[in-house]
CSV table of N, CA, C and O and ligand atoms in Angstrom, one decimal:
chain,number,residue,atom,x,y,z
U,26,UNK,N,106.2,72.4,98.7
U,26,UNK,CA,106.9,72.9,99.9
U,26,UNK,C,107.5,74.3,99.6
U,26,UNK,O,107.0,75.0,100.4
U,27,UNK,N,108.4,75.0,98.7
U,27,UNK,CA,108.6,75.9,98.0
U,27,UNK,C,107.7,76.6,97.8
U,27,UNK,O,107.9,77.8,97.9
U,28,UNK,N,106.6,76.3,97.5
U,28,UNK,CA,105.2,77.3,97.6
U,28,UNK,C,104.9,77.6,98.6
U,28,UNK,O,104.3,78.6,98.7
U,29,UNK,N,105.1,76.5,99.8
U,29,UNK,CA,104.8,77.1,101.3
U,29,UNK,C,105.2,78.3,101.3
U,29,UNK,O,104.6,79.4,101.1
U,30,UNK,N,106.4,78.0,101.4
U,30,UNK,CA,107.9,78.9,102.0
U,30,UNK,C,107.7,80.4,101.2
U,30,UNK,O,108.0,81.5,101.8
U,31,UNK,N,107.1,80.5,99.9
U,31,UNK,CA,106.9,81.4,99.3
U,31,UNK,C,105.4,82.3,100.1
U,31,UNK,O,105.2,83.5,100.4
U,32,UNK,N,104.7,81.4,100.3
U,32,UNK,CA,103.7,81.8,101.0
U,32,UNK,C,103.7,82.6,102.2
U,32,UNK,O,103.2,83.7,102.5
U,33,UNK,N,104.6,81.7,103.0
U,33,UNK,CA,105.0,82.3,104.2
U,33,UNK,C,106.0,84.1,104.3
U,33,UNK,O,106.1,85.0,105.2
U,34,UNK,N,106.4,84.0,103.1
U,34,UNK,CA,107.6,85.0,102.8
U,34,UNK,C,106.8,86.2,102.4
U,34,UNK,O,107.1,87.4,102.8
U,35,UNK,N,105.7,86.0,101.4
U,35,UNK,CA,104.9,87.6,101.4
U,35,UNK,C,104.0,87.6,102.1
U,35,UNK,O,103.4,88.6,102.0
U,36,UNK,N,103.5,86.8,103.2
U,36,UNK,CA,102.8,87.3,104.1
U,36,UNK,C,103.8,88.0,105.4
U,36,UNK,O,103.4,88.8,106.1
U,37,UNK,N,104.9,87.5,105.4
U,37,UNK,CA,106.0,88.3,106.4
U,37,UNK,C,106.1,89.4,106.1
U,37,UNK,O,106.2,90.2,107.0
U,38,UNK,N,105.9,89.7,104.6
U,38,UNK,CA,106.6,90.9,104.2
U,38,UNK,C,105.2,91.9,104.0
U,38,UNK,O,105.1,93.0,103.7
U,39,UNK,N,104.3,91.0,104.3
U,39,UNK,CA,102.9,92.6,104.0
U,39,UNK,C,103.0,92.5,105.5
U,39,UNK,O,103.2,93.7,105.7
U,40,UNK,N,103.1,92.0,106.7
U,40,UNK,CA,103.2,92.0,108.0
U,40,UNK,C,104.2,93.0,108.6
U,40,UNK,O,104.1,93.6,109.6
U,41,UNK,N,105.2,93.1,107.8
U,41,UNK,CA,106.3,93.9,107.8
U,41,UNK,C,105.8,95.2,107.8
U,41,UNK,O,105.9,96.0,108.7
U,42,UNK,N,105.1,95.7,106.6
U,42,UNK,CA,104.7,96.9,106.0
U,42,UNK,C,103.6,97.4,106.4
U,42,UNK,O,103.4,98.6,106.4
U,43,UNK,N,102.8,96.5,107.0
U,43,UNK,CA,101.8,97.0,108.0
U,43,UNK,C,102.0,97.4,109.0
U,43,UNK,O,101.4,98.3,109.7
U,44,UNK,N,103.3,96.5,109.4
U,44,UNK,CA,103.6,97.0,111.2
U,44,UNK,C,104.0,98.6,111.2
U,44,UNK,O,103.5,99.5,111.9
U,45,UNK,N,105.2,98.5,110.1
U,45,UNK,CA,105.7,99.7,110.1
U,45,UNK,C,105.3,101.5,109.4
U,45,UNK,O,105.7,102.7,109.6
U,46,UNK,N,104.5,100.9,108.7
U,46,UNK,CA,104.0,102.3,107.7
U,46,UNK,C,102.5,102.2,108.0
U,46,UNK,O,101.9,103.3,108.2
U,47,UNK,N,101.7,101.1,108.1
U,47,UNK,CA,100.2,101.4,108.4
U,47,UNK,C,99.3,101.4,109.8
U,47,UNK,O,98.2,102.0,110.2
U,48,UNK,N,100.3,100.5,110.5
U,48,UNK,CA,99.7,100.5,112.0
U,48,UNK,C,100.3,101.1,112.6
U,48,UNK,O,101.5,100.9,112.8
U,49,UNK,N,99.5,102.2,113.1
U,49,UNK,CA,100.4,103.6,114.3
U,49,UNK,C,99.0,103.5,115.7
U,49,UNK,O,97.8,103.4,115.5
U,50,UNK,N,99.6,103.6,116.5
U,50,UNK,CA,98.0,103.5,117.1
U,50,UNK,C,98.1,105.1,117.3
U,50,UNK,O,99.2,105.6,117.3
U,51,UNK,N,96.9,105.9,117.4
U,51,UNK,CA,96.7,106.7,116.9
U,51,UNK,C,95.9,107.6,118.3
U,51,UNK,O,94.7,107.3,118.6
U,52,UNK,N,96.6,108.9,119.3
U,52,UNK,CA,95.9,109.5,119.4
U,52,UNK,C,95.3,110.9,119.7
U,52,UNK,O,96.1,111.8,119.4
U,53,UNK,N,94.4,111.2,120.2
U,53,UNK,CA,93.6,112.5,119.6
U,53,UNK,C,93.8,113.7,120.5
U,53,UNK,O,93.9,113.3,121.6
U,54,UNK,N,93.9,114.8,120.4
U,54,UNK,CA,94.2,115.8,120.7
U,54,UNK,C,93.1,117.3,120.5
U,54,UNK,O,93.5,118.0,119.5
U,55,UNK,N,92.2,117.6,120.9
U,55,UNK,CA,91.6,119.0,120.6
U,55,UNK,C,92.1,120.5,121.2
U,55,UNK,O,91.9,120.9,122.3
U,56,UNK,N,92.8,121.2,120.2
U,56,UNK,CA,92.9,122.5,120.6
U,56,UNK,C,92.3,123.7,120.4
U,56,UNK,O,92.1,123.9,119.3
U,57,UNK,N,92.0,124.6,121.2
U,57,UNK,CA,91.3,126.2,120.5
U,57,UNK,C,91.7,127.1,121.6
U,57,UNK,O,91.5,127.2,122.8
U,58,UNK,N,92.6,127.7,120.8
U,58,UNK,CA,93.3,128.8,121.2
U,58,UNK,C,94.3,128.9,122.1
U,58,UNK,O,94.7,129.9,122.6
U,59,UNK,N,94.7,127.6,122.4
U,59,UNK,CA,96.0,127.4,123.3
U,59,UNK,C,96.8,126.7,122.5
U,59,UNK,O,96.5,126.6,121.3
U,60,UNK,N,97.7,126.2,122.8
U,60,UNK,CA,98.6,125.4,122.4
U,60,UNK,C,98.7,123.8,122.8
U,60,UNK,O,98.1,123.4,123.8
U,61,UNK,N,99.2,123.1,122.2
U,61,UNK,CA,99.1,121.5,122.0
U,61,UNK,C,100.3,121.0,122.0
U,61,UNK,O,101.0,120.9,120.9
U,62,UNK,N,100.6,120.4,123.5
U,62,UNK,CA,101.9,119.6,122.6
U,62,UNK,C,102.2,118.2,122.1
U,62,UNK,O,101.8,117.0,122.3
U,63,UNK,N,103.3,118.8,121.3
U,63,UNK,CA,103.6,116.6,120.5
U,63,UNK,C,104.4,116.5,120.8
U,63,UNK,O,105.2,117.4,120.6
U,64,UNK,N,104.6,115.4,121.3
U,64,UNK,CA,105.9,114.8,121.7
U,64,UNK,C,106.4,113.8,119.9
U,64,UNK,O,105.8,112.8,119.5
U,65,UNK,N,107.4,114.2,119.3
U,65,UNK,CA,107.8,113.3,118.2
U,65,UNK,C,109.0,112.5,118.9
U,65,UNK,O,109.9,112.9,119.5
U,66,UNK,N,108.7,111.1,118.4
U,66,UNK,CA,109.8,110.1,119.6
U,66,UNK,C,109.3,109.0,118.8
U,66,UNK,O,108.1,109.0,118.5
U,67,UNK,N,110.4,107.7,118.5
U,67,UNK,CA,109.8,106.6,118.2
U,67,UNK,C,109.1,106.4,116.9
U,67,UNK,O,108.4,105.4,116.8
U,68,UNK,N,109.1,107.2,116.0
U,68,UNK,CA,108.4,107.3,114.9
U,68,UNK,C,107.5,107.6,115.1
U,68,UNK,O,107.0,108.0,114.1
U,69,UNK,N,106.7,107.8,116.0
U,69,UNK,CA,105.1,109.0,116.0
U,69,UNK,C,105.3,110.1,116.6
U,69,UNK,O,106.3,110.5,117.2
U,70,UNK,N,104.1,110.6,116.2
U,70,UNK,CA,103.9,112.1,117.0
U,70,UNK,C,102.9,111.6,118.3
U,70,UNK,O,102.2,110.6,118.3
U,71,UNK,N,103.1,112.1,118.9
U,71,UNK,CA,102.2,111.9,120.5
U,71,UNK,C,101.5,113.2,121.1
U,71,UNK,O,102.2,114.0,121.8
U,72,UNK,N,99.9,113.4,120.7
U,72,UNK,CA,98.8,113.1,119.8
U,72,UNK,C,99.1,113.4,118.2
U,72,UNK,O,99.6,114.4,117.7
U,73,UNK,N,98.5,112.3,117.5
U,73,UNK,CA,99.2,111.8,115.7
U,73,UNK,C,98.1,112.7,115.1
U,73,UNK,O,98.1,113.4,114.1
U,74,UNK,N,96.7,112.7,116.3
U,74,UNK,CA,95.8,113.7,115.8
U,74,UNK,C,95.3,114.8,116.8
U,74,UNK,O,95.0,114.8,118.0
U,75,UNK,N,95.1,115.9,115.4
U,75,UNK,CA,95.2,117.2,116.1
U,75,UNK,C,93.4,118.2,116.0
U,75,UNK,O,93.3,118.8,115.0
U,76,UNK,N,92.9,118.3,116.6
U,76,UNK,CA,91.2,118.9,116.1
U,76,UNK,C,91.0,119.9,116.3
U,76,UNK,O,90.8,120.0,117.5
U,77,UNK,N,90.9,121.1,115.5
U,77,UNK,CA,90.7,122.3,116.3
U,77,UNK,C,89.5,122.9,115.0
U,77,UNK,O,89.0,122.1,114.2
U,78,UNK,N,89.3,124.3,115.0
U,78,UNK,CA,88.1,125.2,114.3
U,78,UNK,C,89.2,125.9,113.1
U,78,UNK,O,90.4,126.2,113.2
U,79,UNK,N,88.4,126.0,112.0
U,79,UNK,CA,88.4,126.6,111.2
U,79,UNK,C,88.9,128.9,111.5
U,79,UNK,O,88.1,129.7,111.9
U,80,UNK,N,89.8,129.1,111.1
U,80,UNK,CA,89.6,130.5,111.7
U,80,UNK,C,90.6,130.7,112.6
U,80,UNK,O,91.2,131.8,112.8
U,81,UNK,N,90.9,129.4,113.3
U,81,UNK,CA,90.9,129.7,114.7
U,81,UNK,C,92.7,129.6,114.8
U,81,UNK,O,93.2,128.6,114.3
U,82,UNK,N,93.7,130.5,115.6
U,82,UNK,CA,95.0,130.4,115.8
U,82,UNK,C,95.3,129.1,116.1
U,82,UNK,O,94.4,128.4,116.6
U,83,UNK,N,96.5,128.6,116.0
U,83,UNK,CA,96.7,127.0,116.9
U,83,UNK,C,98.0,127.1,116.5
U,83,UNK,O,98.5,127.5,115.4
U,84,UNK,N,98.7,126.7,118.0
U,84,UNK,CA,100.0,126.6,117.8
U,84,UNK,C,100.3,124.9,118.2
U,84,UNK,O,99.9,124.3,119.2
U,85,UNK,N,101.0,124.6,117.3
U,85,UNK,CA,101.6,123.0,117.5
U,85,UNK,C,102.8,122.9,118.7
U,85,UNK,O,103.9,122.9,118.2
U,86,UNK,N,102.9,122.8,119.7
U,86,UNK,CA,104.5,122.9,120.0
U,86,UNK,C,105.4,121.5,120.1
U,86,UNK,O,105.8,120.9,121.2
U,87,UNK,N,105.7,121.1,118.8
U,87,UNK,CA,107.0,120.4,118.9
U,87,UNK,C,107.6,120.0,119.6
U,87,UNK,O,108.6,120.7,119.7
U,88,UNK,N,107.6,119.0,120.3
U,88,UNK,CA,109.2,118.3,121.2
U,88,UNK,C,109.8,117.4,120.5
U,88,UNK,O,109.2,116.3,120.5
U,89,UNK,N,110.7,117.5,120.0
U,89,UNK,CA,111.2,116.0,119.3
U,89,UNK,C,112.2,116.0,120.1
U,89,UNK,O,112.9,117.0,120.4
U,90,UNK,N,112.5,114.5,120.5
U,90,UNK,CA,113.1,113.4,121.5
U,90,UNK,C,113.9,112.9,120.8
U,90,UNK,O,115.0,112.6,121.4
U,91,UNK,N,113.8,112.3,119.1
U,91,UNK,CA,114.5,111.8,118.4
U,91,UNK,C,115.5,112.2,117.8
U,91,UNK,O,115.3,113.3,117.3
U,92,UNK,N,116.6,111.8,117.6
U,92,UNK,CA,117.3,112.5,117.2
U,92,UNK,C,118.2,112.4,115.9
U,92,UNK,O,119.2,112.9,115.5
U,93,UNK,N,117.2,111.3,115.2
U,93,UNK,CA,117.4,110.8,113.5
U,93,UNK,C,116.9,111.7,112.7
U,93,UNK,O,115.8,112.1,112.6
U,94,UNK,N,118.1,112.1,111.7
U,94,UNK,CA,117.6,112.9,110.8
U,94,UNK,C,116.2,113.1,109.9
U,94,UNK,O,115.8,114.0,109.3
U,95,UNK,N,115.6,111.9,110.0
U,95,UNK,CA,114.2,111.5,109.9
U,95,UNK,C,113.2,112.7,110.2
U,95,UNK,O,112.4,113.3,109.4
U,96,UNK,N,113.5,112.8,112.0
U,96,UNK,CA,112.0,113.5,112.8
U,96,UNK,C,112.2,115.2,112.7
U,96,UNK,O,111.6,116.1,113.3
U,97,UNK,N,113.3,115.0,111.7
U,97,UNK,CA,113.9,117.0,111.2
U,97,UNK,C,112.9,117.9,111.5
U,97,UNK,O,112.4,118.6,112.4
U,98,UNK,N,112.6,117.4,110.1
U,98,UNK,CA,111.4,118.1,109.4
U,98,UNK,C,109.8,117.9,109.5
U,98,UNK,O,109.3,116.8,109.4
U,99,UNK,N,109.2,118.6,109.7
U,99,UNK,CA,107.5,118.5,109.8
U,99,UNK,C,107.0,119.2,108.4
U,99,UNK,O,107.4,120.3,108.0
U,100,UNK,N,106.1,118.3,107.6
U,100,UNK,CA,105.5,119.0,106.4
U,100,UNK,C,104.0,119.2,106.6
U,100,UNK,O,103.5,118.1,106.9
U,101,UNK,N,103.4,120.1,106.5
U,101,UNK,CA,101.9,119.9,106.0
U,101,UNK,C,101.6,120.2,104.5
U,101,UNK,O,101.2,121.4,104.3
U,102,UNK,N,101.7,119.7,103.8
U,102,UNK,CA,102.4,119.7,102.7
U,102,UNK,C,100.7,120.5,101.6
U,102,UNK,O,100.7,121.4,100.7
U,103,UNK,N,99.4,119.9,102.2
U,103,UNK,CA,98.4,120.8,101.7
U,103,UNK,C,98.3,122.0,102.5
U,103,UNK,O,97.4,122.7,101.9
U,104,UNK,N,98.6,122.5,103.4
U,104,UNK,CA,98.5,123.7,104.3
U,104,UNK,C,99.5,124.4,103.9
U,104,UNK,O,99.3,125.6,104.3
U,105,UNK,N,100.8,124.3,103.1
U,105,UNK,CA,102.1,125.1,103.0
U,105,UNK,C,102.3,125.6,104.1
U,105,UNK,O,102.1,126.7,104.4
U,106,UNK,N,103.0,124.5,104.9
U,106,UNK,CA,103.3,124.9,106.4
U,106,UNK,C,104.5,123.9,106.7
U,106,UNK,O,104.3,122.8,106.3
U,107,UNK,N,105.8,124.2,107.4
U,107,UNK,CA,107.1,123.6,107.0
U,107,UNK,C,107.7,124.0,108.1
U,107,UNK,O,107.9,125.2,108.3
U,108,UNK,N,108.2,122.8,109.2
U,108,UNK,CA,109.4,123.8,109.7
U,108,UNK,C,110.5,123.0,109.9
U,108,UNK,O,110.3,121.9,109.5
U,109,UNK,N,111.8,123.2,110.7
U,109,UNK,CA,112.5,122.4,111.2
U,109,UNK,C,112.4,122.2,112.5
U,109,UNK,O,112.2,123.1,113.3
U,110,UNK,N,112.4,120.9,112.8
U,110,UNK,CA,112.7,120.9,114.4
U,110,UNK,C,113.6,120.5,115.2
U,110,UNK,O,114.1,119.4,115.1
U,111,UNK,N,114.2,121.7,116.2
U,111,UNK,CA,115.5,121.1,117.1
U,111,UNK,C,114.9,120.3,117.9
U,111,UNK,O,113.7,120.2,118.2
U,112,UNK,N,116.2,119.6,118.3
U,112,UNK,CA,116.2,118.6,119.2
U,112,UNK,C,115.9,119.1,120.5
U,112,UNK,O,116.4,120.2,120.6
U,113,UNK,N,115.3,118.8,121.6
U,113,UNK,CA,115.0,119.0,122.7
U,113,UNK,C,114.5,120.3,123.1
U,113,UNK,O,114.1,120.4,124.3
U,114,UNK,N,114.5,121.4,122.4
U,114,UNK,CA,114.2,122.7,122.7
U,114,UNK,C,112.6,122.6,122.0
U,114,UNK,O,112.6,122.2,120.8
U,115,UNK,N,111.5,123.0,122.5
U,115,UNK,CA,110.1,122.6,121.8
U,115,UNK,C,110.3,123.9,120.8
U,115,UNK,O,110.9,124.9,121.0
U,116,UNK,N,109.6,123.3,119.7
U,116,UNK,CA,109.5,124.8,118.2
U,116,UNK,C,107.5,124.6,118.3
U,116,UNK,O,106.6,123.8,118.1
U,117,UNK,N,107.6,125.9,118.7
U,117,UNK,CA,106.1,126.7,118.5
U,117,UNK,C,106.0,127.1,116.8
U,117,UNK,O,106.6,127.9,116.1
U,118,UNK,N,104.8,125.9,116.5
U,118,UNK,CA,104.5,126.1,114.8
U,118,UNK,C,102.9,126.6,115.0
U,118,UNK,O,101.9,125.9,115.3
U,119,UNK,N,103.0,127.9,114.6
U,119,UNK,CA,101.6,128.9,115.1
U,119,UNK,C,101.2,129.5,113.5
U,119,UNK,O,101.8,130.2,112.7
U,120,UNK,N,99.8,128.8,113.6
U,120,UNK,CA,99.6,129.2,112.2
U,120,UNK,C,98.5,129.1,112.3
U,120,UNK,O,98.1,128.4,113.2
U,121,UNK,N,97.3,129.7,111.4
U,121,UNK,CA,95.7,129.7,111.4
U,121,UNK,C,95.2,129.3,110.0
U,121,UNK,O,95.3,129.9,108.9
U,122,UNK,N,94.7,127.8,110.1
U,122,UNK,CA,93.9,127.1,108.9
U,122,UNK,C,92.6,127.8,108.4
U,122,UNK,O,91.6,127.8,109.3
U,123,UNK,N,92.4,128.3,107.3
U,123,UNK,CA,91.7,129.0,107.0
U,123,UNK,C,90.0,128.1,106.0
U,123,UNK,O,88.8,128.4,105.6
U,124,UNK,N,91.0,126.7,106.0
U,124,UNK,CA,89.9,125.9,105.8
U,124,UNK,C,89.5,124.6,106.0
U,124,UNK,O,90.4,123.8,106.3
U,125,UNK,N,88.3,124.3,105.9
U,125,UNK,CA,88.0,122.8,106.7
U,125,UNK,C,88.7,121.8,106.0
U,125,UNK,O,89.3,121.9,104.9
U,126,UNK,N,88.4,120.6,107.0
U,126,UNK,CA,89.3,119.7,105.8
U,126,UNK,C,90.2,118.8,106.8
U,126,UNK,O,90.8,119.4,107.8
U,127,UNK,N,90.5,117.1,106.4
U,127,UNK,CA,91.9,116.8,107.4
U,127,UNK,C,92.8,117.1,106.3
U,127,UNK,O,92.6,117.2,105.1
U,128,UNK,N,94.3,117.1,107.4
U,128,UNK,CA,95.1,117.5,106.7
U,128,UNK,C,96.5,116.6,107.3
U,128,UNK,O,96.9,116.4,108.5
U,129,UNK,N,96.8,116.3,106.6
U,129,UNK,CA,97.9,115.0,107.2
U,129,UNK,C,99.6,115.9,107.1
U,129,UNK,O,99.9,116.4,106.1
U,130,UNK,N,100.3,115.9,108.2
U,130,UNK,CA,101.6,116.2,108.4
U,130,UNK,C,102.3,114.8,108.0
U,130,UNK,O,101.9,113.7,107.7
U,131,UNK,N,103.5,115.3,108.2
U,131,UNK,CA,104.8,114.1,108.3
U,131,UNK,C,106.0,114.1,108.0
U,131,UNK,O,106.0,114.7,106.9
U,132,UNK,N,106.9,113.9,108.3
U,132,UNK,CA,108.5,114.1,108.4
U,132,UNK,C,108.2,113.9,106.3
U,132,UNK,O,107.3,113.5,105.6
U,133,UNK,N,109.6,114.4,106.1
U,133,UNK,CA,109.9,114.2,104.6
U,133,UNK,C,109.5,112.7,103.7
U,133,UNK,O,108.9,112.5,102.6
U,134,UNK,N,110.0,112.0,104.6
U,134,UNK,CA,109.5,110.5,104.5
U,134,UNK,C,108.2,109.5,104.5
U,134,UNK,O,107.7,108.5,104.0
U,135,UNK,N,107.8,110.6,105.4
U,135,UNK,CA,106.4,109.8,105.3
U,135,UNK,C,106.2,108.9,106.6
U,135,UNK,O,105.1,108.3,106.6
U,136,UNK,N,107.1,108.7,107.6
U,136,UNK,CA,107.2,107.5,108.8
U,136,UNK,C,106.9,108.1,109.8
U,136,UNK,O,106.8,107.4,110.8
U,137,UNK,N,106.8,109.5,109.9
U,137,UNK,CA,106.1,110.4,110.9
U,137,UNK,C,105.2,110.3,110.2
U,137,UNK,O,105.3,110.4,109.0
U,138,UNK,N,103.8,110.2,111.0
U,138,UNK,CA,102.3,111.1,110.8
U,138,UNK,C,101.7,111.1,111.2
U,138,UNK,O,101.4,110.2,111.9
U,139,UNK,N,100.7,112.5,111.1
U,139,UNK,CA,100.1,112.8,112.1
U,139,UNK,C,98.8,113.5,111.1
U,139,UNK,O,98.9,113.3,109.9
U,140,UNK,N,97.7,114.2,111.6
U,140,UNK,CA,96.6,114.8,111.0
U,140,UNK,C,95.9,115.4,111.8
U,140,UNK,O,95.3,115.1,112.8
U,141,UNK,N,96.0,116.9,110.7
U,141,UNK,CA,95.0,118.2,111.8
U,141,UNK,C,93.9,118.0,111.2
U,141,UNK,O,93.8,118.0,109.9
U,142,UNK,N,92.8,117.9,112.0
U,142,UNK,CA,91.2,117.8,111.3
U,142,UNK,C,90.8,119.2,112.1
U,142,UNK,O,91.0,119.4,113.3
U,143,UNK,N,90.3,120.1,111.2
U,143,UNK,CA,90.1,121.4,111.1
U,143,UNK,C,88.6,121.5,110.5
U,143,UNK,O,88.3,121.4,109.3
U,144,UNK,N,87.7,121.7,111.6
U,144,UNK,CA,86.3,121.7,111.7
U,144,UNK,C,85.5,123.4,111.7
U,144,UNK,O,84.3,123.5,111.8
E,2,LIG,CU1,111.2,110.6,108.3
């Protein structure tokens, strides 16, 4: 019976960790040469993904809704690309990826994320 109960208890807890850190539903966004916006709200970004060209300018514009010290910060941590974001005022993050490749964003933590695939 105790082995149930144990049974039951790490399958709660990989259910847990799935809900929260692996299952995001996820979606997609293409930009070239305009701008894109994300809504950050709720632990996602809204589109989590972002597709644009190699070369090519692209500005993110930022709306965060949230207002946990969490959804602060945006990293692209292989792009060396960083900003902070205020609350309710959108932050235009305009920068040109110079190489192919996905590239995954996310608050400091990791509970935001998102990914620019750069074609
Ligand atoms: Cu966070």
């Amino acid at each position: 019976m105790e082995i149930l109960v144990n049974i039951i208890g790490v399958f709660l807890i990989f259910f847990i960790v799935w809900w929260f850190w692996i299952y995001k539903k996820q979606s997609e966004a293409l930009v070239h040469g305009s701008a894109v916006d994300i809504i950050v709200d709720a632990g996602v970004y809204e589109p989590a993904v972002i597709r644009t060209k190699s070369g090519e300018q692209v500005t993110l514009r930022f709306i965060r809704r949230d207002s946990s010290p969490c959804s602060e910060k945006v990293l692209f941590s292989d792009l060396d690309v960083s900003a902070d974001l205020p609350i309710g005022t959108p932050y235009d993050l305009t920068f040109t990826p110079d190489k192919k490749g996905e590239f995954d964003f996310a608050c400091q933590m990791g509970m935001y994320r998102g990914k620019l695939i750069v074609e």
